[in-house]
Amino acid sequence: LDHGYGLPTAAKECLSSIASQDVPTPQMPRAVFHTSESDPAKHTEQHEGRHYNIPLEEVKAVFPHGLPYRFQQQIQTFNEACVMVRRPALELFAYLRSTNFAHPAVRYVIYGERGTGKTMTLCHVVHYCSRQGWLVLHIPDAHLWVKNCRELLQSSYKKERLDQPLQASVWLKNFKTSNERFLREIKTQRKYVWGKRESTEEGRPLGEVVEQGLARVRTASDAVGVVLREIKQQSPRGSFRLLVAVDGVNALWGRTTLRREDKSPVSPEELTLVHNLRKMVMNNWSGGAIVTTLSQTGSLFKPSSAYLPQELLGKEGFDALDPFVPVLVPNYSPREFESCYGYYLERKWLQHEKARTEDGKAELQFLSGSNPWQLDRLAGPL
Amino acid sequence: MAAPSAAGLARRLRAWVPRLMQVRWSRYNPSYLEPEVNKELYQKPLEELTEEERAQMELKAVRPIKAAPPTLSSSVFRDPMISKFTNMMMKDGNKVLARSLMTQTLEAVKRKQLEKYHKAPENEKETIECNPYVIFHQALKNCQPIIGLSNITKGGKTYQVPVPLKDNRRRFLAMKWLITECRENKHRRTLMPEKLSQELLLAFKNEGPVIKKKHVLHKMAEANRAYAHFRWW
């Protein structure tokens, strides 16, 4: 028993024979952690803490981008997409149901410590709105637009702004996948001239603007600007409801790590994409809602302990977003932890024989501190 | 009474140096005891303890205890074999990196097996092993050579003599071969967890370059059978 290394299997047998709390927990019934209600509109407090299944075709249609990477890997391994219903999401559904679409759009800011489930809450809201038939403008991570950009072109529209063709074209492609129907119905309201020989007439469907942006990558950022502008102008009319979902909204008002050719730093408002998105997040339009998430994980020049809106947005961002509804996403409650643990057991994700015991569960809860991200990381190798 | 015995104990416990300098030695005085991490032992009531355990408990009241190394924990998930493997993978003392590589490897093994499991038809599901720890231990067991070669010089010439290997040596060789194989024979852009998970799965099925190396060693030992009598231990 000294070091245990000498005879690992013998030592394990020794330990397991002294069974105090080594009894494996029986499999918990599926109803504890799973619900068969797959329409987010019907989720209520009784579904809280339970996982619901999103069919895989719907995942491809609604979330071409936006799901966290670890969740995408989980979807591939388990062959199903299960999202937990949690209280912040239910709160947001209640607010969205009772919005008055004649009033200016209300801004909701989801905040919380690292790894508590802000992006997943946002994805839940996006799923709810797309099921209700809203037009969803989902920007998966605004931080990707202010860092690691290989090509910065000078904008042809305004001389002092900079274009990002790659990021814009990627976003347009994903936007097209998720909102085909609306791109056919919404018509442009004025003529847009892209170059000497290319222009889009008035009254053409918005899909053509997107095609133009994808075909001519140089004009992709301007195409994004046109799309945002048209949607914002036509939303008050009431033919469709608009949801602007931005993940990592604190990127729009921070600093960038991009530099021009003469090595001078670029500030966010000099980027076309960020400039247009800032206009979108203003509350001077009606007929929808704006749901955003703060994120320290991809942020630039912010300490890792910062999670409150004032710390992450800075003075400029806070003043710009000012009348907003904050939604805090906490760590797992004991009920939610049980549910997550039961789900992992049922999907055979926790393979270690000790992970099935009470001791193992207590250890997982202690080590992760009921933080969803930590629990996911800990349960990975087990 | 207390002062002379305290001074005597202090003198005995201070920098104790053995008479014969050993290669791998510890500066601890032999009176220091090892730390006991097993939780179940402390939860047992006094009546159930055997004689040796009771004597050990009484000794702990008077003897000092060595400092516990950072890898020793009372976690139920601790596996000494995995710790040893992680230490062997470590470079320049970067235990954080080595440990993260190990966890990523185990996760990669589990993911691959689970994907196969969920796509397999019902009757084949029992044959697919998804537990990364079982796969790791079985793969290492499959890679351990039974017999090794040792250089013995006799009459001016050096012969490769087949020699039985101790358990520790076998485990060490298996781990060393696995790690060198993963470090050397991979594409520049493949990461260690990916390559290690592939090698572990191959070794689990008794295929792959490490198993081949073990077979080559066995064949060489078989071929040099004639020199077996050169061994004197």
Coordinates of C-alpha atoms in Angstrom, one line a residue:
Chain A
L1 CA 0.0 0.0 0.0
D2 CA 3.1 2.2 0.3
H3 CA 3.3 3.9 -3.1
G4 CA 0.8 1.8 -5.1
Y5 CA 3.0 2.0 -8.2
G6 CA 4.7 -1.4 -7.8
L7 CA 1.5 -3.4 -8.4
P8 CA -1.2 -1.1 -9.8
T9 CA -3.8 -3.8 -10.4
A10 CA -3.2 -5.5 -7.0
A11 CA -3.4 -2.1 -5.2
K12 CA -6.7 -1.3 -7.0
E13 CA -8.2 -4.7 -5.9
C14 CA -7.1 -4.0 -2.4
L15 CA -8.8 -0.6 -2.3
S16 CA -12.0 -1.8 -3.8
S17 CA -12.3 -4.6 -1.3
I18 CA -12.5 -2.0 1.5
A19 CA -15.9 -0.8 0.2
S20 CA -17.2 2.1 2.2
Q21 CA -18.7 4.4 -0.4
D22 CA -17.6 2.4 -3.4
V23 CA -21.1 1.2 -4.3
P24 CA -21.8 2.4 -7.8
T25 CA -24.9 4.6 -8.0
P26 CA -27.7 3.1 -10.0
Q27 CA -28.6 4.7 -13.3
M28 CA -30.9 7.6 -12.7
P29 CA -34.2 7.6 -14.7
R30 CA -34.0 9.6 -17.9
A31 CA -36.8 11.9 -16.9
V32 CA -34.5 13.5 -14.3
F33 CA -32.1 15.0 -16.8
H34 CA -34.0 14.9 -20.1
T35 CA -37.2 16.3 -21.5
S36 CA -38.8 15.4 -24.8
E37 CA -40.1 18.9 -25.3
S38 CA -38.0 20.1 -28.2
D39 CA -39.8 23.4 -28.8
P40 CA -38.1 26.2 -26.7
A41 CA -41.3 28.2 -26.7
K42 CA -42.9 25.5 -24.5
H43 CA -40.1 25.4 -22.0
T44 CA -41.2 26.4 -18.5
E45 CA -39.8 26.2 -14.9
Q46 CA -40.7 22.5 -14.7
H47 CA -38.2 21.9 -17.5
E48 CA -35.5 23.7 -15.7
G49 CA -32.3 21.7 -15.4
R50 CA -33.3 19.2 -18.1
H51 CA -31.7 18.7 -21.5
Y52 CA -33.7 18.9 -24.6
N53 CA -32.8 17.5 -28.0
I54 CA -32.4 19.6 -31.1
P55 CA -32.6 17.5 -34.3
L56 CA -29.4 17.5 -36.3
E57 CA -30.8 19.0 -39.5
E58 CA -32.1 21.9 -37.5
V59 CA -28.7 22.4 -35.9
K60 CA -27.2 22.7 -39.3
A61 CA -29.8 25.1 -40.5
V62 CA -30.1 27.3 -37.4
F63 CA -26.5 27.2 -36.1
P64 CA -24.1 27.3 -39.1
H65 CA -21.9 29.2 -36.7
G66 CA -22.2 30.2 -33.1
L67 CA -22.0 27.0 -31.1
P68 CA -18.9 26.7 -28.9
Y69 CA -16.2 24.3 -30.3
R70 CA -16.4 21.8 -27.4
F71 CA -20.2 21.6 -27.9
Q72 CA -19.7 20.9 -31.6
Q73 CA -17.3 18.1 -30.7
Q74 CA -19.9 16.7 -28.2
I75 CA -22.5 16.7 -30.9
Q76 CA -20.3 14.7 -33.2
T77 CA -19.3 12.2 -30.5
F78 CA -22.8 11.6 -29.0
N79 CA -24.6 12.0 -32.4
E80 CA -27.2 14.3 -30.8
A81 CA -27.4 17.9 -29.7
C82 CA -28.7 18.3 -26.2
V83 CA -28.9 21.7 -24.5
M84 CA -29.8 22.3 -20.9
V85 CA -32.7 24.5 -20.1
R86 CA -31.6 27.0 -17.5
R87 CA -33.2 29.9 -15.6
P88 CA -31.5 32.9 -17.5
A89 CA -32.8 31.5 -20.8
L90 CA -36.3 31.1 -19.4
E91 CA -36.1 34.7 -18.1
L92 CA -35.2 36.0 -21.5
F93 CA -38.0 34.1 -23.2
A94 CA -40.5 35.7 -20.8
Y95 CA -39.1 39.2 -21.7
L96 CA -39.1 38.4 -25.4
R97 CA -42.7 37.2 -25.2
S98 CA -43.9 40.4 -23.6
T99 CA -42.0 42.9 -25.8
N100 CA -43.9 45.7 -27.3
F101 CA -42.7 45.8 -30.9
A102 CA -43.8 49.4 -31.4
H103 CA -41.3 50.6 -28.8
P104 CA -37.6 50.8 -29.5
A105 CA -35.6 47.5 -29.2
V106 CA -34.6 46.5 -25.7
R107 CA -31.0 45.5 -25.2
Y108 CA -30.2 42.4 -23.0
V109 CA -26.7 41.8 -21.8
I110 CA -25.9 38.3 -20.7
Y111 CA -22.9 38.3 -18.3
G112 CA -21.3 36.0 -15.9
E113 CA -17.9 34.4 -14.9
R114 CA -15.9 32.4 -17.3
G115 CA -17.4 29.1 -18.4
T116 CA -20.9 29.5 -16.9
G117 CA -22.8 29.1 -20.1
K118 CA -23.4 32.6 -21.6
T119 CA -22.8 31.5 -25.2
M120 CA -25.1 28.4 -24.7
T121 CA -27.8 30.7 -23.3
L122 CA -27.5 32.9 -26.3
C123 CA -27.8 29.9 -28.6
H124 CA -30.9 28.7 -26.8
V125 CA -32.4 32.2 -27.3
V126 CA -31.4 32.1 -31.0
H127 CA -33.1 28.6 -31.4
Y128 CA -36.3 30.0 -29.7
C129 CA -36.5 33.0 -32.0
S130 CA -35.8 31.0 -35.1
R131 CA -38.6 28.6 -34.2
Q132 CA -40.9 31.6 -33.7
G133 CA -40.0 32.7 -37.2
W134 CA -37.9 35.8 -36.4
L135 CA -35.1 37.0 -38.6
V136 CA -31.9 36.1 -36.6
L137 CA -28.8 38.2 -37.1
H138 CA -26.3 36.1 -35.2
I139 CA -22.7 37.3 -34.9
P140 CA -20.9 34.3 -33.4
D141 CA -17.9 36.1 -31.9
A142 CA -17.3 39.8 -32.3
H143 CA -13.7 39.3 -31.1
L144 CA -12.8 37.5 -34.3
W145 CA -13.4 40.8 -36.2
V146 CA -10.9 42.8 -34.1
K147 CA -7.9 40.4 -34.1
N148 CA -5.9 38.1 -36.3
C149 CA -7.0 39.7 -39.6
R150 CA -4.5 38.9 -42.4
E151 CA -6.0 41.2 -45.1
L152 CA -7.1 44.7 -44.3
L153 CA -8.2 46.7 -47.3
Q154 CA -8.9 50.3 -47.5
S155 CA -12.6 50.8 -47.9
S156 CA -13.8 52.2 -51.2
Y157 CA -16.8 53.8 -49.6
K158 CA -15.1 55.9 -46.9
K159 CA -11.4 56.5 -47.2
E160 CA -10.5 56.3 -43.5
R161 CA -12.2 53.0 -42.9
L162 CA -10.8 49.5 -43.3
D163 CA -12.4 46.5 -44.8
Q164 CA -12.1 42.9 -43.8
P165 CA -13.0 40.8 -46.8
L166 CA -12.4 37.3 -45.3
Q167 CA -14.3 37.7 -42.1
A168 CA -17.2 39.4 -43.9
S169 CA -17.5 36.7 -46.6
V170 CA -17.5 33.9 -44.0
W171 CA -20.2 35.7 -42.1
L172 CA -22.3 36.3 -45.2
K173 CA -22.1 32.6 -46.2
N174 CA -23.4 31.5 -42.7
F175 CA -26.1 34.2 -42.7
K176 CA -27.3 32.9 -46.0
T177 CA -27.6 29.4 -44.7
S178 CA -29.7 30.3 -41.7
N179 CA -32.0 32.9 -43.2
E180 CA -32.8 31.8 -46.8
R181 CA -36.5 32.6 -46.6
F182 CA -36.0 36.2 -45.5
L183 CA -33.4 36.9 -48.1
R184 CA -36.0 36.2 -50.8
E185 CA -38.8 38.3 -49.2
I186 CA -36.9 41.5 -48.1
K187 CA -36.4 43.9 -51.0
T188 CA -33.8 46.7 -51.3
Q189 CA -35.0 50.2 -51.0
R190 CA -32.4 52.0 -53.1
K191 CA -29.9 51.4 -55.7
Y192 CA -26.4 50.3 -54.6
V193 CA -23.4 50.7 -56.9
W194 CA -20.6 48.2 -56.2
G195 CA -18.1 49.2 -58.9
K196 CA -18.0 50.5 -62.5
R197 CA -20.1 47.7 -63.9
E198 CA -21.9 46.2 -60.9
S199 CA -24.9 47.6 -59.1
T200 CA -28.0 46.3 -57.4
E201 CA -31.3 48.0 -58.5
E202 CA -34.0 49.1 -56.1
G203 CA -36.6 46.4 -55.3
R204 CA -34.3 43.4 -55.8
P205 CA -34.3 40.7 -53.1
L206 CA -31.6 41.0 -50.5
G207 CA -30.2 37.6 -51.5
E208 CA -28.7 39.3 -54.5
V209 CA -26.7 41.7 -52.3
V210 CA -25.4 38.7 -50.4
E211 CA -24.5 36.9 -53.6
Q212 CA -22.7 40.0 -54.7
G213 CA -20.7 40.1 -51.5
L214 CA -19.8 36.4 -51.8
A215 CA -18.9 36.6 -55.5
R216 CA -16.8 39.8 -55.2
V217 CA -15.0 39.4 -51.9
R218 CA -13.5 42.9 -52.0
T219 CA -17.0 44.3 -51.5
A220 CA -18.1 41.8 -48.9
S221 CA -17.8 44.3 -45.9
D222 CA -19.9 46.8 -47.8
A223 CA -22.4 44.1 -48.6
V224 CA -22.7 43.3 -44.9
G225 CA -23.2 47.0 -44.2
V226 CA -26.0 47.2 -46.8
V227 CA -27.7 44.1 -45.4
L228 CA -27.6 45.4 -41.9
R229 CA -28.9 48.8 -43.0
E230 CA -31.8 47.4 -45.0
I231 CA -32.9 45.1 -42.2
K232 CA -32.8 47.8 -39.7
Q233 CA -34.8 50.2 -41.9
Q234 CA -37.5 47.6 -42.7
S235 CA -37.9 46.0 -39.3
P236 CA -40.2 48.8 -37.9
R237 CA -42.7 48.0 -40.6
G238 CA -43.6 44.8 -38.8
S239 CA -43.4 42.3 -41.6
F240 CA -40.8 40.4 -39.7
R241 CA -39.3 40.4 -36.2
L242 CA -35.6 41.0 -35.9
L243 CA -33.2 39.4 -33.3
V244 CA -29.7 40.8 -33.2
A245 CA -27.6 38.3 -31.3
V246 CA -24.0 39.3 -30.7
D247 CA -21.6 37.2 -28.8
G248 CA -18.7 39.1 -27.2
V249 CA -20.2 42.6 -27.7
N250 CA -17.4 44.1 -25.6
A251 CA -15.1 43.7 -28.6
L252 CA -16.9 46.5 -30.3
W253 CA -15.7 49.1 -27.8
G254 CA -12.3 47.8 -26.8
R255 CA -9.0 47.9 -28.6
T256 CA -7.8 45.9 -31.5
T257 CA -4.5 44.1 -32.2
L258 CA -4.6 45.1 -35.9
R259 CA -2.2 47.5 -37.4
R260 CA -2.0 49.2 -40.8
E261 CA 0.9 48.8 -43.2
D262 CA 2.7 51.8 -41.5
K263 CA 2.3 49.9 -38.1
S264 CA -0.1 52.5 -36.7
P265 CA -2.8 50.8 -34.5
V266 CA -6.3 50.5 -35.7
S267 CA -9.2 51.5 -33.4
P268 CA -12.5 49.6 -33.7
E269 CA -14.5 52.4 -35.2
E270 CA -12.2 52.4 -38.2
L271 CA -13.3 48.9 -39.2
T272 CA -16.4 48.9 -41.5
L273 CA -17.8 45.7 -39.9
V274 CA -17.5 47.1 -36.3
H275 CA -18.9 50.5 -37.4
N276 CA -22.0 48.9 -38.9
L277 CA -22.5 46.5 -36.1
R278 CA -22.4 49.4 -33.6
K279 CA -25.2 51.1 -35.4
M280 CA -27.2 47.9 -35.3
V281 CA -26.8 47.6 -31.5
M282 CA -28.3 51.1 -31.0
N283 CA -31.8 51.3 -29.7
N284 CA -33.1 53.7 -32.4
W285 CA -35.1 51.1 -34.3
S286 CA -38.1 49.0 -33.3
G287 CA -39.7 45.7 -34.1
G288 CA -37.3 43.3 -32.4
A289 CA -34.8 42.8 -29.7
I290 CA -31.0 42.8 -29.1
V291 CA -29.5 40.0 -27.0
T292 CA -25.8 40.3 -26.4
T293 CA -23.2 38.4 -24.4
L294 CA -20.1 39.8 -22.7
S295 CA -17.0 37.6 -23.0
Q296 CA -13.6 37.9 -21.4
T297 CA -12.3 34.7 -23.0
G298 CA -11.5 36.1 -26.5
S299 CA -11.2 39.7 -25.3
L300 CA -8.1 41.9 -25.8
F301 CA -6.3 43.7 -23.0
K302 CA -8.7 42.8 -20.3
P303 CA -7.7 41.0 -17.1
S304 CA -9.0 37.4 -16.7
S305 CA -10.9 38.2 -13.5
A306 CA -13.1 40.8 -15.2
Y307 CA -16.7 39.7 -15.9
L308 CA -19.0 42.6 -14.9
P309 CA -20.4 44.9 -17.7
Q310 CA -18.7 48.0 -16.4
E311 CA -15.2 46.2 -16.4
L312 CA -15.5 44.6 -19.8
L313 CA -17.4 47.3 -21.8
G314 CA -15.4 50.2 -20.5
K315 CA -16.9 53.7 -20.2
E316 CA -17.5 54.1 -24.0
G317 CA -19.2 50.8 -24.4
F318 CA -21.3 51.1 -21.2
D319 CA -22.5 54.5 -22.3
A320 CA -23.4 53.3 -25.8
L321 CA -25.3 50.3 -24.4
D322 CA -26.6 52.2 -21.5
P323 CA -30.3 51.4 -20.9
F324 CA -29.9 47.6 -21.0
V325 CA -31.3 44.6 -19.0
P326 CA -28.5 42.6 -17.4
V327 CA -29.0 38.9 -17.2
L328 CA -26.6 37.0 -14.9
V329 CA -25.7 33.4 -15.7
P330 CA -24.5 31.6 -12.5
N331 CA -22.7 28.3 -12.1
Y332 CA -24.7 25.1 -12.0
S333 CA -27.2 24.7 -9.1
P334 CA -27.1 21.3 -7.3
R335 CA -30.1 20.2 -9.4
E336 CA -28.4 21.2 -12.7
F337 CA -25.2 19.5 -11.7
E338 CA -27.1 16.3 -11.0
S339 CA -28.7 16.6 -14.4
C340 CA -25.4 17.2 -16.2
Y341 CA -23.8 14.3 -14.4
G342 CA -26.7 12.0 -15.2
Y343 CA -26.5 13.0 -18.9
Y344 CA -22.8 12.2 -19.1
L345 CA -23.4 8.8 -17.4
E346 CA -26.2 7.9 -19.7
R347 CA -24.2 8.9 -22.8
K348 CA -21.3 6.8 -21.5
W349 CA -19.1 9.9 -21.4
L350 CA -17.9 9.1 -17.8
Q351 CA -16.1 5.9 -18.4
H352 CA -13.9 5.6 -15.2
E353 CA -15.3 3.1 -12.9
K354 CA -14.8 5.4 -9.9
A355 CA -16.7 8.2 -11.6
R356 CA -20.0 6.3 -11.1
T357 CA -19.6 6.2 -7.3
E358 CA -20.8 8.8 -4.8
D359 CA -17.2 9.6 -4.0
G360 CA -16.4 10.3 -7.6
K361 CA -19.4 12.5 -8.0
A362 CA -18.5 14.5 -4.9
E363 CA -15.0 14.9 -6.1
L364 CA -16.2 16.1 -9.5
Q365 CA -18.5 18.6 -7.9
F366 CA -15.7 19.9 -5.6
L367 CA -13.0 20.1 -8.3
S368 CA -15.2 21.9 -10.8
G369 CA -16.9 24.2 -8.3
S370 CA -20.1 23.5 -10.3
N371 CA -18.7 25.5 -13.2
P372 CA -20.0 24.0 -16.5
W373 CA -16.8 24.5 -18.4
Q374 CA -14.6 23.0 -15.7
L375 CA -16.9 20.1 -15.3
D376 CA -16.6 19.5 -19.1
R377 CA -12.9 19.7 -19.0
L378 CA -12.6 17.4 -16.0
A379 CA -15.0 14.8 -17.4
G380 CA -13.1 14.7 -20.7
P381 CA -10.3 12.3 -19.7
L382 CA -12.4 10.4 -17.1
Chain B
M1 CA 14.5 15.7 31.0
A2 CA 12.9 17.2 28.0
A3 CA 15.9 19.4 27.0
P4 CA 18.5 16.7 26.4
S5 CA 16.1 14.4 24.5
A6 CA 15.0 17.3 22.3
A7 CA 18.6 18.2 21.5
G8 CA 19.4 14.6 20.9
L9 CA 16.5 14.2 18.5
A10 CA 17.4 17.4 16.7
R11 CA 21.0 16.2 16.3
R12 CA 19.8 12.9 14.9
L13 CA 17.2 14.5 12.6
R14 CA 19.5 17.1 11.1
A15 CA 21.3 16.6 7.8
W16 CA 21.7 12.8 8.0
V17 CA 24.3 11.5 5.5
P18 CA 24.6 7.7 5.0
R19 CA 28.0 6.1 5.4
L20 CA 28.0 4.8 1.8
M21 CA 27.0 7.3 -0.9
Q22 CA 24.3 5.7 -3.0
V23 CA 23.3 6.6 -6.5
R24 CA 19.6 7.3 -5.9
W25 CA 19.1 8.3 -2.3
S26 CA 17.0 10.4 0.0
R27 CA 18.2 13.0 2.5
Y28 CA 15.5 12.0 4.9
N29 CA 16.5 10.3 8.1
P30 CA 15.3 6.6 8.1
S31 CA 12.9 7.4 11.0
Y32 CA 10.7 9.4 8.7
L33 CA 7.5 7.6 7.6
E34 CA 5.7 7.8 4.3
P35 CA 2.5 9.8 4.0
E36 CA -0.7 7.7 3.9
V37 CA -3.2 8.9 1.3
N38 CA -5.7 6.1 1.5
K39 CA -9.0 7.6 2.9
E40 CA -10.6 4.3 3.7
L41 CA -7.8 3.4 6.1
Y42 CA -8.7 6.4 8.3
Q43 CA -12.4 5.8 8.1
K44 CA -12.1 2.2 9.5
P45 CA -13.0 1.9 13.2
L46 CA -10.2 0.8 15.5
E47 CA -11.5 -2.8 16.0
E48 CA -11.2 -3.7 12.3
L49 CA -7.5 -2.8 12.0
T50 CA -5.0 -5.6 11.8
E51 CA -2.0 -5.8 14.1
E52 CA 0.4 -4.2 11.6
E53 CA -2.0 -1.4 10.9
R54 CA -2.5 -0.7 14.6
A55 CA 1.2 -0.7 15.1
Q56 CA 1.6 1.7 12.2
M57 CA -1.0 4.0 13.6
E58 CA 0.8 4.1 17.0
L59 CA 4.1 4.8 15.3
K60 CA 2.6 7.8 13.5
A61 CA 2.0 9.5 16.8
V62 CA 5.8 9.7 17.6
R63 CA 7.6 9.6 14.2
P64 CA 7.8 12.5 11.8
I65 CA 6.3 12.1 8.3
K66 CA 7.9 12.9 5.0
A67 CA 6.5 15.8 2.9
A68 CA 4.0 14.5 0.3
P69 CA 5.1 15.0 -3.3
P70 CA 2.8 17.1 -5.5
T71 CA 1.7 14.1 -7.5
L72 CA 0.5 12.2 -4.5
S73 CA -3.3 12.9 -3.9
S74 CA -6.2 11.2 -2.3
S75 CA -8.3 11.6 -5.4
V76 CA -10.3 8.5 -6.4
F77 CA -9.2 9.0 -10.0
R78 CA -5.4 8.8 -9.4
D79 CA -3.6 6.1 -11.4
P80 CA 0.1 5.6 -10.6
M81 CA 0.7 4.1 -14.0
I82 CA -0.7 7.2 -15.7
S83 CA 1.4 9.5 -13.4
K84 CA 4.5 7.5 -14.3
F85 CA 3.8 7.8 -18.0
T86 CA 3.1 11.6 -17.7
N87 CA 6.5 12.0 -15.9
M88 CA 8.2 10.2 -18.8
M89 CA 6.5 12.4 -21.3
M90 CA 7.5 15.5 -19.4
K91 CA 10.3 17.7 -20.9
D92 CA 12.3 20.3 -19.0
G93 CA 10.1 19.9 -15.9
N94 CA 7.0 21.2 -17.7
K95 CA 4.5 19.0 -15.8
V96 CA 1.5 21.2 -16.7
L97 CA 2.1 20.6 -20.4
A98 CA 2.7 16.8 -20.0
R99 CA -0.4 16.5 -17.9
S100 CA -2.6 18.4 -20.4
L101 CA -1.2 16.2 -23.2
M102 CA -2.1 13.1 -21.2
T103 CA -5.7 14.3 -20.5
Q104 CA -6.1 15.2 -24.2
T105 CA -4.8 11.8 -25.2
L106 CA -7.3 10.0 -23.0
E107 CA -10.1 12.2 -24.2
A108 CA -9.1 11.5 -27.9
V109 CA -9.1 7.8 -27.3
K110 CA -12.5 8.0 -25.6
R111 CA -14.0 10.1 -28.4
K112 CA -12.8 7.8 -31.1
Q113 CA -14.1 4.7 -29.4
L114 CA -17.4 6.3 -28.5
E115 CA -18.0 7.4 -32.1
K116 CA -17.4 3.8 -33.2
Y117 CA -19.7 2.6 -30.4
H118 CA -22.6 4.8 -31.3
K119 CA -22.3 4.0 -35.0
A120 CA -22.0 0.2 -34.5
P121 CA -25.0 -2.2 -34.7
E122 CA -26.4 -3.6 -31.5
N123 CA -24.7 -6.9 -31.5
E124 CA -21.2 -5.4 -31.9
K125 CA -21.6 -2.8 -29.1
E126 CA -20.3 -5.1 -26.3
T127 CA -17.0 -5.8 -28.2
I128 CA -16.0 -2.1 -28.4
E129 CA -14.1 -1.0 -25.3
C130 CA -14.7 2.7 -24.5
N131 CA -12.8 3.1 -21.3
P132 CA -9.5 4.9 -22.0
Y133 CA -7.9 3.6 -18.8
V134 CA -8.6 0.0 -19.7
I135 CA -7.2 0.6 -23.2
F136 CA -4.1 2.3 -21.8
H137 CA -3.3 -0.5 -19.4
Q138 CA -4.0 -3.3 -21.9
A139 CA -1.9 -1.5 -24.5
L140 CA 1.0 -1.2 -22.1
K141 CA 0.7 -4.8 -21.1
N142 CA 0.7 -5.8 -24.8
C143 CA 3.9 -3.8 -25.4
Q144 CA 5.9 -5.2 -22.5
P145 CA 8.7 -7.6 -23.7
I146 CA 9.1 -10.8 -21.8
I147 CA 12.8 -11.3 -22.4
G148 CA 15.6 -8.7 -23.1
L149 CA 19.1 -8.6 -24.3
S150 CA 22.1 -7.6 -22.3
N151 CA 25.7 -6.9 -23.4
I152 CA 28.2 -9.3 -21.8
T153 CA 31.9 -9.1 -22.7
K154 CA 33.7 -12.5 -22.7
G155 CA 37.2 -13.1 -24.1
G156 CA 37.4 -9.6 -25.6
K157 CA 34.1 -10.0 -27.6
T158 CA 30.8 -8.5 -26.6
Y159 CA 27.8 -10.8 -27.0
Q160 CA 24.1 -10.0 -26.9
V161 CA 22.8 -12.4 -24.3
P162 CA 19.1 -13.1 -23.7
V163 CA 18.2 -12.2 -20.1
P164 CA 15.0 -12.2 -18.1
L165 CA 13.7 -8.7 -17.3
K166 CA 12.3 -7.4 -14.1
D167 CA 8.7 -6.1 -13.9
N168 CA 9.9 -2.5 -13.5
R169 CA 12.2 -2.8 -16.4
R170 CA 9.5 -4.2 -18.7
R171 CA 7.0 -1.4 -17.8
F172 CA 9.7 1.2 -18.4
L173 CA 10.6 -0.3 -21.8
A174 CA 7.0 -0.4 -22.9
M175 CA 6.4 3.2 -22.0
K176 CA 9.8 4.4 -23.4
W177 CA 9.1 2.7 -26.8
L178 CA 5.6 4.2 -27.0
I179 CA 6.8 7.7 -26.3
T180 CA 9.8 7.6 -28.6
E181 CA 7.6 6.1 -31.4
C182 CA 5.2 9.0 -31.0
R183 CA 7.9 11.6 -30.9
E184 CA 9.9 10.5 -33.8
N185 CA 7.6 8.8 -36.4
K186 CA 5.0 11.4 -36.9
H187 CA 4.2 14.1 -39.4
R188 CA 5.5 17.6 -38.4
R189 CA 2.0 19.0 -38.0
T190 CA 0.4 16.1 -36.0
L191 CA 0.0 16.8 -32.4
M192 CA 1.1 14.4 -29.7
P193 CA -2.3 13.5 -28.3
E194 CA -3.5 12.5 -31.8
K195 CA -0.5 10.3 -32.5
L196 CA -0.5 8.8 -29.0
S197 CA -4.2 7.9 -29.2
Q198 CA -3.6 6.2 -32.5
E199 CA -0.6 4.2 -31.1
L200 CA -2.5 3.2 -28.0
L201 CA -5.5 1.9 -30.0
L202 CA -3.2 -0.1 -32.3
A203 CA -1.2 -1.5 -29.3
F204 CA -4.5 -2.4 -27.7
K205 CA -5.3 -4.6 -30.7
N206 CA -1.8 -6.0 -30.8
E207 CA -0.8 -4.2 -34.0
G208 CA 1.4 -1.3 -34.7
P209 CA 5.1 -0.4 -34.7
V210 CA 5.6 -0.8 -30.9
I211 CA 4.3 -4.4 -30.9
K212 CA 6.6 -5.0 -33.9
K213 CA 9.6 -3.7 -32.0
K214 CA 8.7 -6.0 -29.1
H215 CA 8.5 -9.0 -31.6
V216 CA 11.9 -8.0 -33.1
L217 CA 13.5 -8.0 -29.7
H218 CA 12.0 -11.5 -28.9
K219 CA 13.3 -12.8 -32.2
M220 CA 16.8 -11.5 -31.5
A221 CA 16.7 -13.1 -28.1
E222 CA 15.5 -16.4 -29.7
A223 CA 18.3 -16.2 -32.3
N224 CA 20.9 -15.6 -29.6
R225 CA 19.8 -18.6 -27.5
A226 CA 23.2 -20.2 -27.8
Y227 CA 24.8 -17.5 -25.6
A228 CA 22.2 -17.8 -22.8
H229 CA 24.7 -19.7 -20.6
F230 CA 27.0 -16.6 -20.5
R231 CA 24.6 -15.1 -18.0
W232 CA 25.8 -15.7 -14.4
W233 CA 22.8 -14.2 -12.5

